[in-house]
Amino acid sequence: MTDLRLPTRLRVGPVGQRFESDVIIVGSGAAGMAAAIRVLDAGRRVTMITKGALGDGSTAWAQGGLAAVTDPADSLTDHLADTLVAGAGLCEPDQVAELVAAAPAAIERMIELGARFDRAIDGALALGLEGGHHHRRIIHAGGDASGAEVARSLAASLAGSRPAHQSRPSSRGQFTLLERCTAVDAIRTADGAVRGLRVIDGDGVVGELYADAVVLAAGGIGQAWSTTTNPATATGDGLGIALRAGAIIRDPEFVQFHPTVLVVPPAHRLPGDRGVLISEAVRGEGARLVNGHGKLIMDGRHPMGDLAPRDVVAAAMHADLLASGDEQLFLDGTALGATTWRQHFPTILQLCRERGVDPITEPVPVRPAEHYFCGGILATLDGVTTVPGLYAVGEVASTGVQGANRLASNSLTEAFIAGDRLGRLLSVRDVETEARIAVISAALRYGAALDEVDHPYLLDDQAPAVVGSAQRPRLVKAITRGAGVLRDGSGLTELLAELAAAPQSNQEGSAADVETTNLQVVGALVGTAALLRTESRGSHRRSDHDRPVPSWQRHSYLALQSDGQLGTATETAAAAA
Ligand SMILES: Cc1cc2nc3c(=O)[nH]c(=O)nc-3n(C[C@H](O)[C@H](O)[C@H](O)COP(=O)(O)OP(=O)(O)OC[C@H]3O[C@@H](n4cnc5c(N)ncnc54)[C@H](O)[C@@H]3O)c2cc1C
């Protein structure tokens, strides 16, 4: 136990402006945009807040695509089974069943909204294969530009620029987009319900927005690690906002590291350049992982070889790197040939070539990097959380679909489905819907043995504070060292001590300070839960507890207490019952 205390409220400047809306959505990725389209179509007012410009999240960077059963030779049962295997005992089977059943219709809905997916010669959707899938079921666009097409089509639909034959109902609600705007904290009523949001705009002016519903669709947490595939926006703000609003966070120790991220040759490294993700689909087409001596890394390590689930591949690579002391391994895709590279992976090819590596003629230097957050804010697939008025969809939510490890290409599908379903839920505001939401949120709260955790409704008895942005490099270094691909008890204890040592300031915080405070939250959640879980399972690997332990087929739950400490509880997963 450390004396790590997190701010229960963030200190920012005086309020300079006030707005009112029906629904506030934080985030303009697939989840946020899918929700907004439904709510607008129902004639309600939506205010969307995004840190950069519309569509600036991970969504637009997704390469592989979206998993959904569309081939008659494939089956929902097989998609379900593959997801449960990857989830290593911590998926909620009912939620996964809902997801896989909803996925084919979700693809149809995206096509209706204007998405143009790749087609085979016979006109059917072209299907890719990725790690952990036993069937070709990955729907993609532009070869490896799948996320960009999803983001483009949803943004175009939001902007009302859909093709003329898909005319939008004339009763469309009013859409307000606040770009370069950072959400800070939820605004709550005396009984704990969320009814608004505090934000800081691009000029540093603080605003308060009021609405019936606040939707967190704020994406991932990758910026807490020094190497990540995620965009700069992914600083875990959604987690911080939810935690400080009294929400429960589930399974945050499960962080997926993508095995194959390009190690940019030193001569081509630019400050702030992102890591280039080499999609699993490249291994699906036959590329192999080798070390500097040409030895096949995955040989004899897993029946699916190079297409084993991500955690297995990343752990094998990590072990090889530790044993050899090398900085990188290689992904050899030279056998794919120029045509396959150009037709299937044009974006990856270009991004690698721009950084001095030609995948057609040479093996690509790679190593694992933080990629996807499997845990998150406890929520249903409709986005309902434990806090009235607060909703969570997409990567920031833990719906039970991703378990201890995400199956490749299930996340974009989940983000769209959850956003779409929540959008439909928030389309009507009537007593019946609100009563239903209240029942779901109470069931989540009390069904999860959370009486062990003290999670008071209001946490406002602490003086508001922030962690200054000057602390950011130190926090990121500590999280990278203590909570990487392979963890152990002493490293995690050191991490929590390092986080506790970061001084809090009671000066008015900037957007950069808000992000840094949320990075501390990310480290605290991941570190605390990873220390608690004395086993290795899915994407959580510990060198001092290197196997899964059956009695640990449990979820971890964390909540913020009024003194700023994290309360924890665990509960047997549905799959273990
Ligand atoms: C390189 C890469 C490749 C991927 N490939 C695939 C793939 O092939 N298939 C797949 O299924 N998944 C893939 N993923 C994962 C997938 O893209 C994401 O899980 C998914 O897109 C998340 O969608 P989202 O809407 O939840 O969040 P995002 O698309 O990440 O959007 C988050 C939004 O929240 C906003 N935001 C965050 N904090 C704040 C704040 N404080 N205030 C205001 N706005 C805020 C951001 O600006 C952004 O608009 C990939 C991810 C990456 C990074």
XYZ file of C-alpha atoms and ligand atoms in Angstrom:
630
model
C 0.000 0.000 0.000
C 1.418 3.398 -0.930
C 0.208 6.810 0.126
C -0.690 7.638 -3.487
C -3.532 10.146 -3.516
C -5.151 11.396 -6.693
C -6.913 14.746 -7.019
C -10.666 14.244 -6.612
C -11.374 17.418 -8.625
C -9.162 19.398 -10.996
C -8.417 23.053 -10.419
C -8.859 25.185 -13.533
C -9.501 28.896 -14.071
C -12.753 30.809 -13.616
C -15.668 29.967 -15.907
C -15.711 32.265 -18.935
C -18.600 30.804 -20.905
C -21.675 28.596 -20.474
C -23.635 26.453 -22.985
C -26.619 24.162 -22.882
C -27.304 21.050 -24.943
C -29.260 17.791 -24.705
C -26.311 15.417 -25.032
C -22.595 16.178 -24.665
C -20.184 13.789 -26.370
C -16.479 13.819 -25.490
C -14.570 12.411 -28.463
C -14.941 12.298 -32.214
C -13.813 8.740 -32.986
C -16.084 5.947 -34.206
C -17.890 5.646 -30.865
C -18.616 9.343 -30.418
C -19.619 9.952 -34.037
C -21.885 6.878 -34.207
C -23.698 8.070 -31.067
C -23.987 11.647 -32.339
C -25.548 10.605 -35.661
C -28.371 8.701 -33.932
C -29.099 11.445 -31.405
C -29.120 14.125 -34.108
C -31.382 12.043 -36.318
C -33.873 12.018 -33.436
C -33.898 15.808 -33.466
C -32.001 16.347 -30.217
C -29.149 18.811 -29.686
C -25.624 17.396 -29.531
C -22.446 19.171 -28.455
C -19.308 17.241 -29.419
C -15.958 18.107 -27.853
C -12.745 16.972 -29.392
C -9.138 17.723 -28.505
C -7.941 18.384 -32.032
C -10.185 18.359 -35.110
C -13.150 16.118 -35.938
C -12.016 12.482 -36.253
C -8.658 12.957 -34.490
C -8.644 9.717 -32.421
C -7.263 6.212 -33.004
C -10.218 5.403 -35.255
C -8.741 7.080 -38.318
C -5.469 5.198 -37.812
C -6.964 1.696 -37.726
C -5.401 -0.386 -40.455
C -6.655 -3.964 -40.229
C -10.384 -3.321 -40.174
C -13.572 -4.494 -38.502
C -14.394 -8.042 -37.451
C -17.857 -9.263 -38.458
C -19.277 -12.518 -39.795
C -20.404 -11.933 -43.372
C -19.186 -15.111 -45.091
C -21.755 -17.958 -45.068
C -18.899 -20.379 -44.381
C -18.122 -18.505 -41.151
C -20.382 -18.453 -38.071
C -21.283 -16.260 -35.110
C -20.376 -19.188 -32.854
C -16.839 -19.207 -34.260
C -16.450 -15.426 -33.888
C -17.690 -15.754 -30.300
C -15.300 -18.648 -29.612
C -12.265 -16.809 -31.041
C -13.105 -13.733 -28.937
C -13.454 -15.789 -25.754
C -10.132 -17.551 -26.359
C -8.303 -14.229 -26.792
C -10.094 -12.815 -23.704
C -8.476 -15.541 -21.538
C -11.417 -16.180 -19.212
C -12.411 -12.582 -18.520
C -14.834 -11.845 -21.351
C -18.468 -11.618 -20.362
C -19.894 -14.231 -22.794
C -23.345 -12.587 -22.979
C -21.805 -9.278 -24.023
C -19.586 -10.953 -26.613
C -22.593 -12.832 -27.995
C -24.411 -9.508 -28.340
C -21.442 -7.944 -30.085
C -20.876 -10.685 -32.649
C -24.613 -10.900 -33.375
C -24.811 -7.129 -33.916
C -21.619 -6.892 -36.022
C -22.985 -7.837 -39.495
C -25.817 -5.268 -39.197
C -23.298 -2.676 -37.977
C -21.309 -3.128 -41.190
C -24.517 -2.672 -43.181
C -25.292 0.485 -41.206
C -21.816 1.892 -41.933
C -22.296 1.171 -45.633
C -25.662 2.953 -45.412
C -23.852 5.915 -43.852
C -21.478 6.011 -46.812
C -18.499 3.758 -45.911
C -16.898 2.144 -48.960
C -15.324 -1.163 -47.980
C -13.083 -3.257 -50.231
C -14.912 -5.780 -52.429
C -13.841 -9.047 -54.044
C -14.249 -9.566 -57.810
C -17.726 -11.086 -57.271
C -18.833 -7.918 -55.424
C -18.910 -9.526 -51.974
C -17.043 -7.819 -49.144
C -13.330 -8.714 -49.314
C -12.334 -10.444 -46.084
C -8.940 -10.361 -44.366
C -7.456 -12.674 -41.747
C -5.866 -11.502 -38.498
C -4.227 -13.031 -35.438
C -6.561 -15.135 -33.252
C -9.291 -15.436 -35.932
C -9.926 -18.860 -37.427
C -11.786 -17.411 -40.420
C -11.326 -14.583 -42.870
C -13.768 -12.047 -41.362
C -11.985 -8.696 -41.324
C -13.780 -6.065 -43.378
C -11.369 -3.441 -44.633
C -11.146 -0.359 -46.834
C -8.421 0.986 -49.091
C -6.348 -2.092 -48.175
C -5.014 -0.874 -44.851
C -6.854 2.465 -44.586
C -9.946 0.980 -42.910
C -10.181 3.365 -39.957
C -9.669 6.392 -42.183
C -12.665 5.323 -44.262
C -14.827 4.744 -41.175
C -13.846 8.167 -39.803
C -14.376 9.852 -43.173
C -17.812 8.405 -43.745
C -19.055 9.119 -40.215
C -17.673 12.665 -40.283
C -19.274 13.261 -43.692
C -22.548 11.926 -42.384
C -22.326 14.205 -39.344
C -21.621 17.145 -41.559
C -24.801 16.286 -43.443
C -22.917 15.654 -46.672
C -24.219 12.186 -47.347
C -25.099 11.258 -50.930
C -28.373 12.844 -52.022
C -30.265 9.541 -52.229
C -29.792 9.084 -48.473
C -31.552 12.199 -47.423
C -31.473 13.080 -43.760
C -34.745 13.614 -41.933
C -35.599 17.286 -41.856
C -36.080 17.134 -38.071
C -32.330 16.775 -37.570
C -31.084 18.161 -34.274
C -28.613 20.947 -33.813
C -24.947 19.901 -33.919
C -22.282 21.972 -32.170
C -18.678 20.918 -32.608
C -16.069 22.298 -30.206
C -12.634 21.554 -31.659
C -9.315 22.157 -29.828
C -11.280 21.751 -26.634
C -10.336 19.574 -23.622
C -12.891 18.069 -21.259
C -11.765 18.419 -17.642
C -14.349 17.127 -15.161
C -18.025 16.228 -14.942
C -20.453 18.639 -13.294
C -22.693 16.832 -10.804
C -25.881 17.554 -8.949
C -26.161 17.220 -5.172
C -27.428 13.650 -5.544
C -24.418 12.630 -7.629
C -25.933 12.612 -11.143
C -23.830 14.015 -13.977
C -25.505 16.963 -15.668
C -22.654 18.701 -17.437
C -18.992 19.090 -18.157
C -16.207 21.574 -17.485
C -13.923 22.200 -20.480
C -10.920 24.297 -21.495
C -10.968 25.653 -25.053
C -8.002 26.240 -27.372
C -7.487 29.748 -25.967
C -7.397 28.454 -22.393
C -10.889 29.752 -21.561
C -12.848 27.542 -19.157
C -16.445 26.752 -20.086
C -19.311 24.898 -18.467
C -21.682 22.835 -20.599
C -24.963 21.545 -19.216
C -26.945 18.561 -20.559
C -29.034 15.552 -19.522
C -26.296 13.163 -20.589
C -22.508 13.235 -20.851
C -21.007 10.569 -23.090
C -17.339 9.685 -22.678
C -16.021 8.398 -26.009
C -12.508 9.589 -25.262
C -10.486 6.599 -26.515
C -7.290 5.091 -25.162
C -4.372 5.635 -22.803
C -1.289 4.990 -24.966
C 0.483 8.278 -24.244
C 1.234 6.997 -20.734
C 3.967 4.820 -22.327
C 7.005 6.106 -24.170
C 6.237 3.939 -27.221
C 2.675 3.690 -28.440
C 0.675 3.342 -31.615
C -1.935 5.798 -30.252
C -2.358 9.442 -31.265
C -1.364 12.334 -28.986
C -4.982 12.673 -27.787
C -4.831 9.301 -25.964
C -3.953 10.473 -22.447
C -6.667 8.623 -20.511
C -8.789 11.727 -19.913
C -12.018 9.729 -20.106
C -10.807 7.459 -17.312
C -9.813 10.431 -15.163
C -13.148 12.211 -15.662
C -15.127 9.048 -14.890
C -13.070 8.139 -11.838
C -13.454 11.621 -10.368
C -17.205 11.467 -11.075
C -17.465 8.354 -8.880
C -17.574 5.727 -11.667
C -16.116 2.265 -11.319
C -13.169 1.186 -13.432
C -12.822 -2.489 -14.341
C -9.700 -4.527 -15.201
C -7.303 -1.641 -15.961
C -4.261 -3.927 -15.670
C -5.096 -5.346 -19.101
C -3.185 -3.234 -21.596
C -2.450 -4.687 -24.984
C 0.971 -4.180 -26.485
C 1.041 -4.518 -30.251
C 3.863 -6.825 -31.239
C 4.905 -5.158 -34.462
C 5.605 -1.450 -34.372
C 8.329 -0.126 -36.659
C 11.544 0.875 -34.924
C 12.393 3.938 -36.976
C 16.091 3.933 -37.971
C 17.897 6.709 -35.990
C 18.692 8.761 -39.124
C 14.951 9.045 -39.883
C 13.628 9.790 -36.370
C 11.717 13.050 -36.117
C 10.685 14.609 -32.800
C 7.082 13.660 -31.991
C 6.870 11.128 -34.845
C 4.450 8.314 -34.156
C 5.380 4.633 -34.164
C 4.233 2.960 -37.375
C 2.030 0.006 -36.651
C 2.545 -2.967 -38.954
C -0.896 -4.560 -38.927
C -1.385 -8.227 -38.049
C -2.901 -8.577 -41.498
C 0.675 -8.484 -42.833
C 1.360 -11.661 -40.852
C -2.028 -12.915 -42.074
C -0.608 -12.684 -45.602
C 2.490 -14.661 -44.604
C 5.110 -12.306 -43.085
C 7.221 -13.947 -40.341
C 8.864 -12.640 -37.195
C 12.600 -13.291 -37.029
C 15.470 -12.146 -34.849
C 18.736 -10.585 -36.004
C 20.117 -14.055 -36.824
C 17.121 -15.036 -38.938
C 15.657 -17.391 -36.278
C 11.838 -17.661 -36.441
C 10.515 -16.192 -33.171
C 7.159 -17.965 -33.016
C 8.360 -21.398 -34.152
C 7.167 -23.997 -31.613
C 5.716 -21.338 -29.304
C 2.025 -21.526 -30.216
C -0.097 -23.677 -32.547
C -1.084 -20.560 -34.522
C 2.575 -19.534 -34.938
C 2.944 -15.930 -36.104
C -0.844 -15.512 -35.915
C -1.089 -16.366 -32.209
C -2.997 -13.830 -30.039
C -1.175 -10.548 -29.539
C -0.191 -11.080 -25.920
C 1.475 -14.387 -26.813
C 3.417 -12.836 -29.689
C 4.388 -9.691 -27.716
C 5.543 -11.791 -24.727
C 7.601 -14.094 -26.974
C 9.233 -11.063 -28.595
C 9.884 -9.459 -25.214
C 11.548 -12.658 -23.955
C 13.712 -12.844 -27.074
C 14.755 -9.202 -26.750
C 15.599 -9.668 -23.061
C 17.641 -12.806 -23.774
C 19.618 -11.272 -26.641
C 19.879 -7.707 -25.339
C 18.865 -6.575 -28.841
C 16.801 -3.414 -29.369
C 14.643 -4.831 -32.148
C 13.422 -7.894 -33.996
C 12.328 -8.077 -37.644
C 9.129 -8.729 -39.538
C 10.120 -10.376 -42.801
C 7.460 -9.717 -45.425
C 9.761 -9.866 -48.433
C 8.066 -13.070 -49.639
C 4.726 -11.227 -50.026
C 5.941 -9.551 -53.188
C 5.524 -5.998 -54.414
C 1.956 -6.479 -55.704
C 0.575 -7.676 -52.356
C 2.335 -4.862 -50.516
C 1.058 -2.228 -52.945
C -2.501 -3.523 -53.133
C -3.129 -4.654 -49.557
C -0.875 -2.438 -47.475
C -0.302 0.831 -49.334
C -0.378 2.991 -46.186
C 2.056 0.849 -44.219
C 4.336 0.647 -47.249
C 4.375 4.413 -47.617
C 4.814 5.117 -43.875
C 7.751 2.671 -43.683
C 9.403 3.996 -46.835
C 9.111 7.566 -45.527
C 11.108 6.348 -42.538
C 13.866 4.706 -44.582
C 12.659 1.076 -44.583
C 11.376 -0.729 -47.694
C 9.256 -3.745 -46.608
C 9.213 -5.133 -50.168
C 12.957 -5.681 -50.198
C 14.059 -5.850 -46.534
C 12.792 -7.146 -43.171
C 11.157 -4.388 -41.116
C 12.730 -3.670 -37.682
C 9.965 -3.982 -35.044
C 9.293 -4.144 -31.301
C 6.142 -4.212 -29.123
C 4.445 -0.903 -28.132
C 1.342 0.056 -26.142
C -1.663 -0.267 -28.393
C -5.061 -0.885 -26.820
C -6.691 -0.562 -23.414
C -8.778 -3.673 -22.660
C -10.066 -2.393 -19.295
C -12.018 0.795 -18.749
C -15.090 2.421 -17.287
C -17.565 -0.280 -16.242
C -20.426 0.001 -18.754
C -22.947 -2.029 -20.708
C -22.723 -2.354 -24.479
C -25.335 0.448 -24.487
C -22.863 2.699 -22.679
C -24.677 2.852 -19.331
C -22.240 3.311 -16.395
C -22.704 3.200 -12.638
C -23.163 6.988 -12.454
C -26.520 8.455 -13.497
C -26.142 10.781 -16.479
C -22.643 9.508 -17.361
C -22.153 7.149 -20.307
C -19.068 5.477 -21.776
C -18.545 3.921 -25.208
C -15.626 2.672 -27.284
C -12.101 2.033 -26.054
C -12.630 3.974 -22.822
C -15.365 1.549 -21.680
C -15.113 -1.943 -20.235
C -18.189 -3.772 -21.493
C -16.907 -7.324 -21.014
C -16.271 -7.758 -24.731
C -12.476 -7.498 -24.661
C -11.728 -9.538 -21.506
C -8.070 -9.930 -20.592
C -7.038 -9.395 -24.185
C -8.736 -7.966 -27.249
C -9.171 -10.046 -30.365
C -7.798 -8.089 -33.331
C -10.337 -5.858 -35.116
C -13.077 -6.339 -32.531
C -12.554 -2.848 -31.125
C -13.618 -0.724 -34.049
C -16.670 -2.950 -34.369
C -17.373 -2.504 -30.643
C -16.842 1.277 -30.745
C -19.343 1.675 -33.568
C -21.953 -0.710 -32.122
C -21.799 0.773 -28.601
C -21.953 4.340 -29.925
C -24.863 3.487 -32.200
C -26.794 1.715 -29.419
C -26.198 4.494 -26.921
C -27.242 7.041 -29.523
C -30.542 5.229 -29.899
C -30.985 5.098 -26.120
C -30.379 8.829 -25.783
C -32.616 9.653 -28.756
C -35.668 9.726 -26.571
C -35.972 11.384 -23.252
C -38.945 9.860 -21.539
C -39.676 8.518 -18.101
C -39.623 4.913 -19.266
C -36.148 5.168 -20.832
C -34.749 6.964 -17.825
C -36.184 4.366 -15.461
C -34.636 1.602 -17.573
C -31.236 3.326 -17.554
C -31.463 3.804 -13.777
C -32.187 0.103 -13.298
C -29.247 -0.941 -15.500
C -26.894 1.414 -13.734
C -28.029 0.229 -10.287
C -27.622 -3.393 -11.394
C -24.086 -2.682 -12.511
C -23.300 -1.018 -9.232
C -24.774 -3.537 -6.873
C -24.323 -6.705 -8.894
C -20.582 -6.479 -8.768
C -19.779 -7.106 -5.113
C -18.713 -3.513 -4.918
C -19.783 -3.131 -1.350
C -16.135 -3.926 -0.583
C -15.143 -0.657 -2.236
C -15.978 2.603 -0.620
C -17.038 4.673 -3.616
C -18.896 7.688 -2.368
C -21.134 9.571 -4.749
C -19.483 12.918 -4.317
C -15.785 13.431 -3.964
C -15.739 17.166 -3.617
C -14.423 17.386 -0.085
C -10.783 17.578 -1.250
C -9.187 20.804 -2.390
C -9.028 20.759 -6.199
C -5.548 20.319 -7.645
C -3.612 19.285 -10.755
C -0.286 17.640 -11.510
C 1.798 20.133 -13.495
C 2.813 19.251 -17.055
C 6.506 19.475 -16.088
C 5.967 16.114 -14.345
C 4.861 14.381 -17.534
C 8.229 12.927 -18.707
C 8.880 11.527 -15.246
C 5.429 9.895 -15.041
C 5.694 8.389 -18.525
C 9.149 7.001 -17.772
C 7.900 5.410 -14.547
C 4.832 3.852 -16.212
C 6.896 2.550 -19.149
C 9.421 0.945 -16.773
C 6.961 -0.451 -14.220
C 3.907 -1.413 -16.265
C 5.230 -2.605 -19.640
C 4.890 -5.952 -21.433
C 6.396 -7.806 -18.441
C 5.764 -6.656 -14.867
C 6.760 -7.746 -11.380
C 5.823 -6.895 -7.816
C 8.841 -4.739 -7.016
C 8.624 -2.801 -10.309
C 4.934 -2.095 -9.725
C 5.556 -0.999 -6.122
C 8.276 1.359 -7.350
C 5.890 2.712 -9.987
C 3.227 3.543 -7.403
C 5.829 5.217 -5.166
C 7.068 7.278 -8.112
C 3.499 8.356 -8.956
C 2.893 9.272 -5.317
C 5.994 11.481 -5.370
C 4.629 13.677 -8.195
C 3.753 16.968 -6.508
C 0.222 18.334 -6.839
C -0.286 22.005 -7.484
C -3.216 24.155 -6.425
C -2.549 26.667 -9.220
C -5.164 26.941 -11.971
C -4.324 24.149 -14.403
C -3.981 24.323 -18.206
C -5.120 21.661 -20.694
C -1.561 20.238 -20.568
C -1.779 19.966 -16.762
C -5.148 18.210 -17.079
C -3.566 15.624 -19.402
C -0.633 15.083 -17.042
C -2.979 14.590 -14.087
C -4.885 12.000 -16.114
C -1.646 10.220 -17.038
C -1.002 9.883 -13.309
C -4.515 8.391 -12.989
C -3.700 5.890 -15.763
C -0.483 4.834 -14.018
C -2.254 4.544 -10.666
C -5.098 2.407 -12.042
C -2.893 0.113 -14.127
C -0.199 -0.162 -11.427
C -2.610 -0.819 -8.547
C -4.602 -3.476 -10.402
C -1.480 -5.111 -11.857
C 0.034 -5.390 -8.378
C -3.192 -6.868 -7.038
C -3.379 -9.525 -9.760
C -0.769 -12.106 -8.754
C -0.908 -14.157 -11.946
C -0.283 -13.817 -15.673
C -3.369 -13.760 -17.866
C -4.081 -12.365 -21.320
C -2.242 -9.109 -21.835
C -1.180 -8.884 -18.147
C 2.163 -10.665 -17.706
C 4.145 -10.889 -14.460
C 7.595 -12.477 -14.262
C 7.029 -13.263 -10.555
C 3.644 -14.938 -11.190
C 4.134 -16.309 -14.647
C 0.998 -18.452 -15.062
C -2.755 -18.006 -14.979
C -4.202 -18.933 -11.582
C -7.736 -20.417 -11.763
C -8.869 -18.575 -8.607
C -7.910 -15.340 -10.358
C -10.553 -15.739 -13.042
C -11.907 -12.580 -11.502
C -12.465 -8.993 -12.504
C -10.765 -6.184 -10.650
C -12.781 -3.065 -9.795
C -11.348 0.261 -8.725
C -12.993 3.437 -7.494
C -11.782 6.725 -6.086
C -12.378 7.362 -2.413
C -12.946 10.736 -0.850
C -9.348 10.879 0.435
C -8.034 10.428 -3.122
C -6.922 6.823 -2.604
C -8.033 3.991 -4.866
C -10.370 1.398 -3.394
C -10.204 -2.080 -4.932
C -12.411 -5.165 -5.068
C -12.481 -8.331 -7.154
C -15.324 -10.552 -8.288
C -15.552 -13.893 -10.078
C -16.027 -13.430 -13.837
C -19.232 -14.717 -15.426
C -17.203 -17.060 -17.625
C -15.930 -18.843 -14.469
C -19.385 -19.479 -13.041
C -2.594 2.596 -35.142
C -3.841 1.893 -34.691
C -4.384 0.866 -35.455
C -5.554 0.228 -35.051
N -6.090 -0.750 -35.852
C -7.295 -1.283 -35.509
C -7.956 -2.177 -36.383
O -7.491 -2.457 -37.473
N -9.149 -2.686 -35.993
C -9.716 -2.385 -34.780
O -10.784 -2.900 -34.469
N -9.107 -1.527 -33.946
C -7.923 -0.963 -34.283
N -7.328 -0.084 -33.439
C -8.035 0.308 -32.213
C -9.215 1.189 -32.576
O -8.814 2.083 -33.587
C -9.720 1.955 -31.379
O -9.924 1.113 -30.288
C -11.035 2.646 -31.715
O -10.906 3.377 -32.899
C -11.440 3.535 -30.565
O -12.486 4.364 -30.992
P -13.053 5.414 -29.978
O -14.137 6.134 -30.694
O -13.368 4.755 -28.699
O -11.819 6.390 -29.660
P -10.870 7.267 -30.637
O -11.101 7.007 -32.070
O -9.482 7.095 -30.118
O -11.357 8.744 -30.321
C -11.133 9.347 -29.073
C -11.587 10.781 -29.141
O -11.623 11.345 -27.845
C -11.104 12.674 -27.900
N -10.670 13.054 -26.559
C -9.875 12.378 -25.697
N -9.746 13.054 -24.546
C -10.475 14.185 -24.687
C -10.720 15.307 -23.846
N -10.202 15.414 -22.612
N -11.496 16.305 -24.306
C -12.026 16.254 -25.571
N -11.838 15.214 -26.408
C -11.067 14.196 -25.964
C -10.012 12.598 -28.933
O -9.680 13.869 -29.393
C -10.698 11.709 -29.973
O -11.514 12.498 -30.791
C -6.159 0.577 -33.829
C -5.616 1.594 -33.044
C -4.465 2.246 -33.476
C -3.898 3.343 -32.623
